[in-house]
Tab-separated table of C-alpha atoms (C1' of nucleotides) in Angstrom:
chain	number	residue	atom	x	y	z
A	233	MET	CA	1.633	-25.762	2.109
A	234	PRO	CA	-1.369	-27.596	1.005
A	235	GLU	CA	-3.870	-26.497	-1.549
A	236	LEU	CA	-7.047	-28.423	-2.237
A	237	PRO	CA	-5.432	-31.560	-3.733
A	238	GLU	CA	-3.015	-31.942	-0.845
A	239	VAL	CA	-5.740	-31.483	1.759
A	240	GLU	CA	-7.916	-33.953	-0.127
A	241	THR	CA	-5.023	-36.423	-0.094
A	242	VAL	CA	-4.628	-36.015	3.654
A	243	LYS	CA	-8.386	-36.452	4.051
A	244	ARG	CA	-8.350	-39.713	2.132
A	245	GLY	CA	-5.432	-40.965	4.183
A	246	LEU	CA	-7.158	-40.096	7.447
A	247	GLU	CA	-10.358	-41.722	6.180
A	248	GLN	CA	-8.533	-45.044	5.994
A	249	VAL	CA	-6.962	-44.544	9.389
A	250	LEU	CA	-10.302	-43.632	10.975
A	251	ALA	CA	-12.458	-46.156	9.130
A	252	LYS	CA	-13.384	-48.028	12.306
A	253	GLN	CA	-14.607	-44.871	14.010
A	254	PRO	CA	-12.122	-44.905	16.878
A	255	LYS	CA	-12.731	-43.181	20.193
A	256	ILE	CA	-10.523	-40.376	21.395
A	257	ALA	CA	-8.702	-41.187	24.634
A	258	ARG	CA	-7.478	-37.627	25.004
A	259	ILE	CA	-6.229	-34.704	23.018
A	260	GLU	CA	-2.846	-33.469	24.144
A	261	ALA	CA	-1.980	-29.864	23.369
A	262	ARG	CA	1.733	-29.283	23.738
A	263	ARG	CA	1.355	-25.503	23.454
A	264	LYS	CA	-1.635	-23.257	23.876
A	265	ASP	CA	-1.893	-21.735	20.410
A	266	LEU	CA	-1.068	-22.079	16.740
A	267	ARG	CA	-2.133	-19.083	14.671
A	268	ASP	CA	-5.099	-18.796	17.035
A	269	PRO	CA	-5.532	-20.084	20.596
A	270	LEU	CA	-6.256	-23.812	20.740
A	271	PRO	CA	-9.665	-24.788	22.205
A	272	LEU	CA	-8.106	-26.466	25.237
A	273	LYS	CA	-11.367	-26.789	27.153
A	274	ARG	CA	-13.075	-28.414	24.157
A	275	PHE	CA	-10.135	-30.750	23.754
A	276	ARG	CA	-10.650	-31.940	27.340
A	277	GLU	CA	-14.365	-32.422	26.709
A	278	MET	CA	-13.629	-34.641	23.705
A	279	THR	CA	-12.254	-37.461	25.799
A	280	GLY	CA	-14.366	-40.484	24.897
A	281	ALA	CA	-15.778	-38.929	21.729
A	282	ARG	CA	-16.019	-41.197	18.716
A	283	ILE	CA	-14.663	-39.969	15.386
A	284	LEU	CA	-17.463	-40.677	12.920
A	285	GLU	CA	-16.319	-39.205	9.645
A	286	ILE	CA	-13.793	-36.866	8.076
A	287	ARG	CA	-14.651	-34.427	5.321
A	288	ARG	CA	-12.985	-31.565	3.498
A	289	ARG	CA	-14.391	-28.077	3.025
A	290	ALA	CA	-12.051	-25.776	1.089
A	291	LYS	CA	-8.649	-26.368	2.704
A	292	TYR	CA	-10.192	-27.377	6.030
A	293	LEU	CA	-10.384	-30.912	7.342
A	294	VAL	CA	-13.686	-31.361	9.171
A	295	TRP	CA	-13.684	-34.180	11.709
A	296	LYS	CA	-17.206	-35.176	12.679
A	297	THR	CA	-17.441	-36.764	16.114
A	298	ASP	CA	-20.320	-37.571	18.416
A	299	HIS	CA	-19.215	-34.545	20.421
A	300	GLY	CA	-19.075	-31.801	17.827
A	301	TYR	CA	-16.601	-31.164	15.040
A	302	LEU	CA	-12.867	-30.568	14.934
A	303	LEU	CA	-11.661	-28.196	12.217
A	304	SER	CA	-8.087	-28.484	11.016
A	305	HIS	CA	-6.357	-26.186	8.554
A	306	LEU	CA	-2.766	-27.044	7.675
A	307	GLY	CA	-1.637	-23.508	6.895
A	308	MET	CA	1.662	-23.648	5.024
A	309	THR	CA	3.488	-26.389	6.930
A	310	GLY	CA	0.904	-28.438	8.816
A	311	THR	CA	0.974	-32.252	8.635
A	312	TRP	CA	-0.852	-35.095	10.321
A	313	ARG	CA	0.936	-38.348	10.861
A	314	VAL	CA	-0.228	-41.598	12.371
A	315	VAL	CA	1.834	-43.543	14.852
A	316	GLU	CA	0.807	-47.125	15.446
A	317	LYS	CA	0.281	-48.518	18.917
A	318	SER	CA	3.549	-49.220	20.736
A	319	ALA	CA	5.603	-47.692	17.938
A	320	ASN	CA	8.257	-45.405	19.286
A	321	ASP	CA	8.049	-41.940	17.883
A	322	ASP	CA	9.672	-39.157	19.799
A	323	LEU	CA	7.851	-35.888	19.468
A	324	GLY	CA	9.743	-33.042	17.899
A	325	PRO	CA	9.623	-29.360	18.780
A	326	HIS	CA	6.928	-28.681	16.170
A	327	ASP	CA	4.614	-31.537	17.133
A	328	HIS	CA	1.968	-29.344	18.729
A	329	VAL	CA	-1.101	-31.546	19.149
A	330	VAL	CA	-1.475	-35.285	19.705
A	331	ILE	CA	-4.819	-37.067	19.435
A	332	HIS	CA	-4.493	-40.245	21.484
A	333	LEU	CA	-6.968	-42.892	20.335
A	334	GLU	CA	-8.355	-45.574	22.646
A	335	ASP	CA	-6.910	-48.235	20.352
A	336	GLY	CA	-3.420	-46.984	21.175
A	337	ARG	CA	-2.695	-45.131	17.966
A	338	ARG	CA	-1.756	-41.470	17.950
A	339	LEU	CA	-2.484	-38.772	15.386
A	340	ILE	CA	0.197	-36.126	15.561
A	341	TYR	CA	-0.143	-32.612	14.218
A	342	ARG	CA	3.147	-30.993	13.279
A	343	ASP	CA	3.396	-27.412	12.052
A	344	PRO	CA	6.733	-25.565	12.172
A	345	ARG	CA	5.387	-22.185	11.096
A	346	ARG	CA	2.155	-22.520	13.050
A	347	PHE	CA	0.001	-20.877	10.370
A	348	GLY	CA	-2.417	-23.757	10.764
A	349	VAL	CA	-5.696	-23.761	12.664
A	350	LEU	CA	-7.290	-26.275	14.981
A	351	ASP	CA	-10.706	-25.407	16.319
A	352	TRP	CA	-13.892	-26.968	17.567
A	353	THR	CA	-17.490	-26.232	16.570
A	354	HIS	CA	-21.075	-27.466	16.980
A	355	ASP	CA	-21.786	-26.634	13.348
A	356	PRO	CA	-19.140	-26.208	10.661
A	357	ALA	CA	-21.517	-24.327	8.360
A	358	LYS	CA	-21.813	-21.583	10.987
A	359	HIS	CA	-18.153	-21.407	11.929
A	360	ALA	CA	-16.532	-18.031	11.233
A	361	LYS	CA	-13.804	-19.554	9.067
A	362	ILE	CA	-16.244	-21.623	6.994
A	363	LYS	CA	-19.476	-19.717	6.650
A	364	ASP	CA	-18.365	-17.174	4.040
A	365	LEU	CA	-16.393	-19.538	1.823
A	366	GLY	CA	-17.154	-19.664	-1.879
A	367	PRO	CA	-18.016	-22.728	-3.958
A	368	GLU	CA	-16.072	-25.968	-4.112
A	369	PRO	CA	-14.408	-26.085	-7.540
A	370	LEU	CA	-15.043	-29.812	-7.973
A	371	GLU	CA	-18.689	-29.608	-7.001
A	372	GLU	CA	-21.334	-27.022	-7.731
A	373	TRP	CA	-19.058	-24.452	-9.370
A	374	SER	CA	-20.211	-23.050	-12.723
A	375	ALA	CA	-19.130	-20.414	-15.245
A	376	VAL	CA	-22.170	-18.406	-14.195
A	377	ASP	CA	-20.918	-18.408	-10.594
A	378	LEU	CA	-17.451	-17.333	-11.678
A	379	ALA	CA	-18.670	-14.573	-13.977
A	380	GLU	CA	-20.863	-13.270	-11.166
A	381	ALA	CA	-17.982	-13.362	-8.688
A	382	LEU	CA	-15.634	-11.500	-11.039
A	383	ARG	CA	-18.080	-8.802	-12.133
A	384	GLY	CA	-16.584	-5.416	-11.297
A	385	ARG	CA	-13.397	-6.944	-9.922
A	386	LYS	CA	-10.422	-4.752	-10.652
A	387	SER	CA	-7.856	-7.072	-9.119
A	388	SER	CA	-5.840	-9.481	-11.234
A	389	VAL	CA	-7.576	-12.661	-12.278
A	390	LYS	CA	-4.945	-14.612	-10.385
A	391	ALA	CA	-5.683	-12.782	-7.132
A	392	ALA	CA	-9.379	-13.442	-7.716
A	393	LEU	CA	-8.822	-17.165	-8.266
A	394	MET	CA	-6.952	-17.332	-4.977
A	395	ASP	CA	-9.718	-15.481	-3.141
A	396	ALA	CA	-11.732	-18.029	-1.169
A	397	SER	CA	-14.911	-16.018	-1.605
A	398	VAL	CA	-14.646	-16.569	-5.386
A	399	VAL	CA	-13.714	-20.242	-5.299
A	400	VAL	CA	-12.030	-22.289	-2.592
A	401	GLY	CA	-8.993	-24.495	-2.618
A	402	VAL	CA	-6.978	-22.786	-5.351
A	403	GLY	CA	-3.656	-21.584	-3.964
A	404	ASN	CA	-0.525	-20.148	-5.473
A	405	ILE	CA	0.643	-23.197	-7.408
A	406	TYR	CA	-2.630	-24.256	-8.981
A	407	ALA	CA	-3.601	-20.683	-9.804
A	408	SER	CA	-0.495	-20.347	-11.986
A	409	GLU	CA	-0.962	-23.809	-13.472
A	410	ALA	CA	-4.652	-23.326	-14.308
A	411	LEU	CA	-4.065	-19.891	-15.859
A	412	PHE	CA	-1.320	-21.332	-18.029
A	413	ARG	CA	-3.527	-24.172	-19.209
A	414	ALA	CA	-6.386	-21.777	-19.894
A	415	GLY	CA	-4.105	-19.403	-21.830
A	416	VAL	CA	-4.971	-16.433	-19.618
A	417	ARG	CA	-2.325	-14.042	-18.292
A	418	PRO	CA	-2.350	-13.901	-14.508
A	419	ASN	CA	-2.231	-10.114	-14.394
A	420	ARG	CA	-5.365	-9.591	-16.498
A	421	ARG	CA	-8.046	-7.562	-14.766
A	422	ALA	CA	-10.539	-10.098	-13.475
A	423	ASP	CA	-13.597	-8.322	-14.827
A	424	ARG	CA	-12.108	-8.165	-18.325
A	425	VAL	CA	-11.644	-11.891	-18.773
A	426	LYS	CA	-14.097	-12.958	-21.462
A	427	SER	CA	-16.758	-15.520	-20.810
A	428	ARG	CA	-15.159	-18.007	-23.214
A	429	GLU	CA	-11.947	-17.654	-21.219
A	430	LEU	CA	-13.859	-18.154	-17.989
A	431	ASP	CA	-15.198	-21.416	-19.386
A	432	ALA	CA	-11.632	-22.487	-20.096
A	433	LEU	CA	-10.518	-21.392	-16.636
A	434	ILE	CA	-13.225	-23.421	-14.939
A	435	PHE	CA	-12.359	-26.439	-17.035
A	436	HIS	CA	-8.628	-26.182	-16.332
A	437	VAL	CA	-8.904	-25.369	-12.636
A	438	ARG	CA	-10.944	-28.530	-12.287
A	439	ALA	CA	-8.628	-30.566	-14.491
A	440	VAL	CA	-5.454	-29.568	-12.709
A	441	LEU	CA	-7.007	-30.137	-9.291
A	442	ARG	CA	-8.288	-33.564	-10.318
A	443	GLU	CA	-4.966	-34.583	-11.817
A	444	ALA	CA	-3.128	-33.407	-8.731
A	445	ILE	CA	-5.476	-35.342	-6.471
A	446	GLU	CA	-4.799	-38.438	-8.541
A	447	ALA	CA	-1.059	-37.892	-8.250
A	448	GLY	CA	-1.407	-37.182	-4.534
A	449	GLY	CA	-3.328	-40.382	-4.103
A	450	SER	CA	-0.129	-42.304	-4.590
A	451	THR	CA	1.234	-40.807	-1.395
A	452	ILE	CA	-1.575	-42.216	0.748
A	453	SER	CA	0.379	-45.405	1.297
A	454	ASP	CA	3.157	-43.590	3.107
A	455	PHE	CA	0.690	-41.407	4.908
A	456	ALA	CA	2.030	-42.791	8.182
A	457	GLY	CA	5.198	-40.985	7.322
A	458	GLU	CA	4.806	-37.381	6.519
A	459	TRP	CA	2.566	-35.877	3.913
A	460	GLY	CA	4.068	-34.143	0.939
A	461	GLN	CA	7.578	-35.500	0.742
A	462	GLU	CA	6.936	-37.476	-2.401
A	463	GLY	CA	5.481	-34.503	-4.280
A	464	ALA	CA	4.011	-36.750	-6.939
A	465	PHE	CA	2.453	-33.879	-8.853
A	466	GLN	CA	5.537	-31.695	-8.644
A	467	GLY	CA	6.987	-33.228	-11.776
A	468	GLN	CA	3.881	-32.235	-13.701
A	469	PHE	CA	4.084	-28.490	-13.127
A	470	LYS	CA	4.079	-26.685	-16.449
A	471	VAL	CA	5.076	-23.257	-15.149
A	472	TYR	CA	5.247	-23.177	-11.360
A	473	ASP	CA	8.819	-22.657	-10.142
A	474	ARG	CA	10.095	-22.954	-13.708
A	475	ALA	CA	11.196	-19.366	-14.357
A	476	GLY	CA	13.810	-19.258	-17.100
A	477	GLU	CA	13.028	-22.735	-18.385
A	478	PRO	CA	11.511	-23.159	-21.835
A	479	CYS	CA	7.741	-23.408	-22.016
A	480	SER	CA	6.768	-27.004	-22.723
A	481	THR	CA	4.309	-25.798	-25.365
A	482	CYS	CA	6.186	-23.099	-27.284
A	483	GLY	CA	9.752	-22.969	-25.984
A	484	GLU	CA	9.478	-19.381	-24.780
A	485	LYS	CA	11.175	-18.665	-21.451
A	486	ILE	CA	8.817	-19.006	-18.504
A	487	ARG	CA	8.554	-15.723	-16.634
A	488	ARG	CA	8.218	-14.958	-12.960
A	489	THR	CA	6.381	-11.920	-11.657
A	490	VAL	CA	4.951	-11.026	-8.280
A	491	ILE	CA	1.194	-10.627	-7.880
A	492	VAL	CA	-0.221	-9.702	-4.490
A	493	GLY	CA	3.087	-10.644	-2.980
A	494	ARG	CA	3.186	-14.141	-4.417
A	495	SER	CA	5.467	-15.612	-7.053
A	496	THR	CA	3.581	-16.061	-10.293
A	497	PHE	CA	4.797	-18.052	-13.271
A	498	TRP	CA	3.532	-17.709	-16.826
A	499	CYS	CA	4.342	-17.874	-20.528
A	500	ALA	CA	4.089	-14.605	-22.443
A	501	LYS	CA	3.477	-16.419	-25.727
A	502	CYS	CA	0.874	-18.985	-24.628
A	503	GLN	CA	-1.076	-16.704	-22.291
A	504	LYS	CA	-2.973	-13.678	-23.580
B	198	DC	C1'	-15.583	-0.407	-0.102
B	199	DG	C1'	-12.027	-2.920	-2.740
B	200	DG	C1'	-7.377	-3.257	-3.467
B	201	DG	C1'	-2.559	-4.060	-2.323
B	202	DT	C1'	0.815	-4.547	1.577
B	203	DT	C1'	2.315	-6.476	5.691
B	204	DA	C1'	2.435	-9.576	9.468
B	205	DC	C1'	2.282	-13.961	11.524
B	206	DC	C1'	6.487	-17.993	12.152
B	207	DT	C1'	10.322	-21.192	11.192
B	208	DG	C1'	13.502	-23.299	8.098
B	209	DA	C1'	16.040	-23.921	3.761
B	210	DC	C1'	18.995	-22.104	0.539
B	211	DG	C1'	22.262	-19.125	-2.052
B	212	DG	C1'	25.694	-15.443	-1.987
B	213	DC	C1'	29.371	-13.308	0.199
C	47	DT	C1'	31.960	-21.799	8.429
C	48	DG	C1'	28.699	-18.339	9.441
C	49	DC	C1'	25.873	-14.548	8.627
C	50	DC	C1'	22.339	-12.317	5.899
C	51	DG	C1'	18.753	-11.714	2.749
C	52	DT	C1'	15.127	-14.032	0.357
C	53	DC	C1'	11.700	-17.195	-0.240
C	54	DA	C1'	8.136	-20.843	0.992
C	55	DG	C1'	1.833	-24.518	-1.246
C	56	DG	C1'	-2.132	-19.496	3.637
C	57	DT	C1'	-4.852	-16.301	5.838
C	58	DA	C1'	-6.255	-11.943	7.793
C	59	DA	C1'	-5.336	-7.399	9.840
C	60	DC	C1'	-4.277	-3.114	8.212
C	61	DC	C1'	-4.037	1.021	5.404
C	62	DC	C1'	-5.160	4.053	1.573
DNA sequence: CGGGTTACCTGACGGC
DNA sequence: TGCCGTCAGGTAACCC
């Protein structure tokens, strides 16, 4: 269920776990596919590969090894957990992939709904799932980029924000939260949002993502458990999942509508 | 083509 | 209790 901040939190947790650049003893696939077929042959070839670095691109974890790259997308329900050497940890029905490290630790990928992706590539920049992605919101993203991306867009601004060719990493929760902070109604036509409002949107998308990453950071310590249970940022939602509650700014009832099939939360008084 | 709708899959929850 | 409908933080195929 991760959006950018959650994936970034997982990345930072894995960074600690993988700091000593461990070697892979073997990758165990306990079924042959998730959303897509698993690269079983590549998994076998990765025996002995050293994990050099882990990065994030959009909602993908990119594991650099000395034998190519692993790509991991958590979909809606994917989690990685670390099991220390000799610790007992029985695998459950949704533990689909286990990376056995030479030091005895195991990295276990669990994903009940199996919307996640695990793949292998020589070059992440050329991978089909990566190559057409838009800008990273916390890096090179500018109001000029956003204005360009929204020009002629007749969809709602919320749908556009969640479109990875416009900007990556913004999912259903942070789209609602950023639009609320920016004072822009989610159902506004994307190409009719004024440039001043786009400036505000950029600012607030970044702010909410940064704040959420900070809140997520506190869950790194129990990374060995399961990601997401603490939900540190959950308590800071201003509108998401708060339909019927009073707006924290004006007291108006928070509304829920459906946009492109997703629950959308907003305040009719604060958002124009 | 750009846009919305539906499908993928399992589990949790509320209403009856 | 159990059954049923609905919903869930994502993507992409599909259809007009």
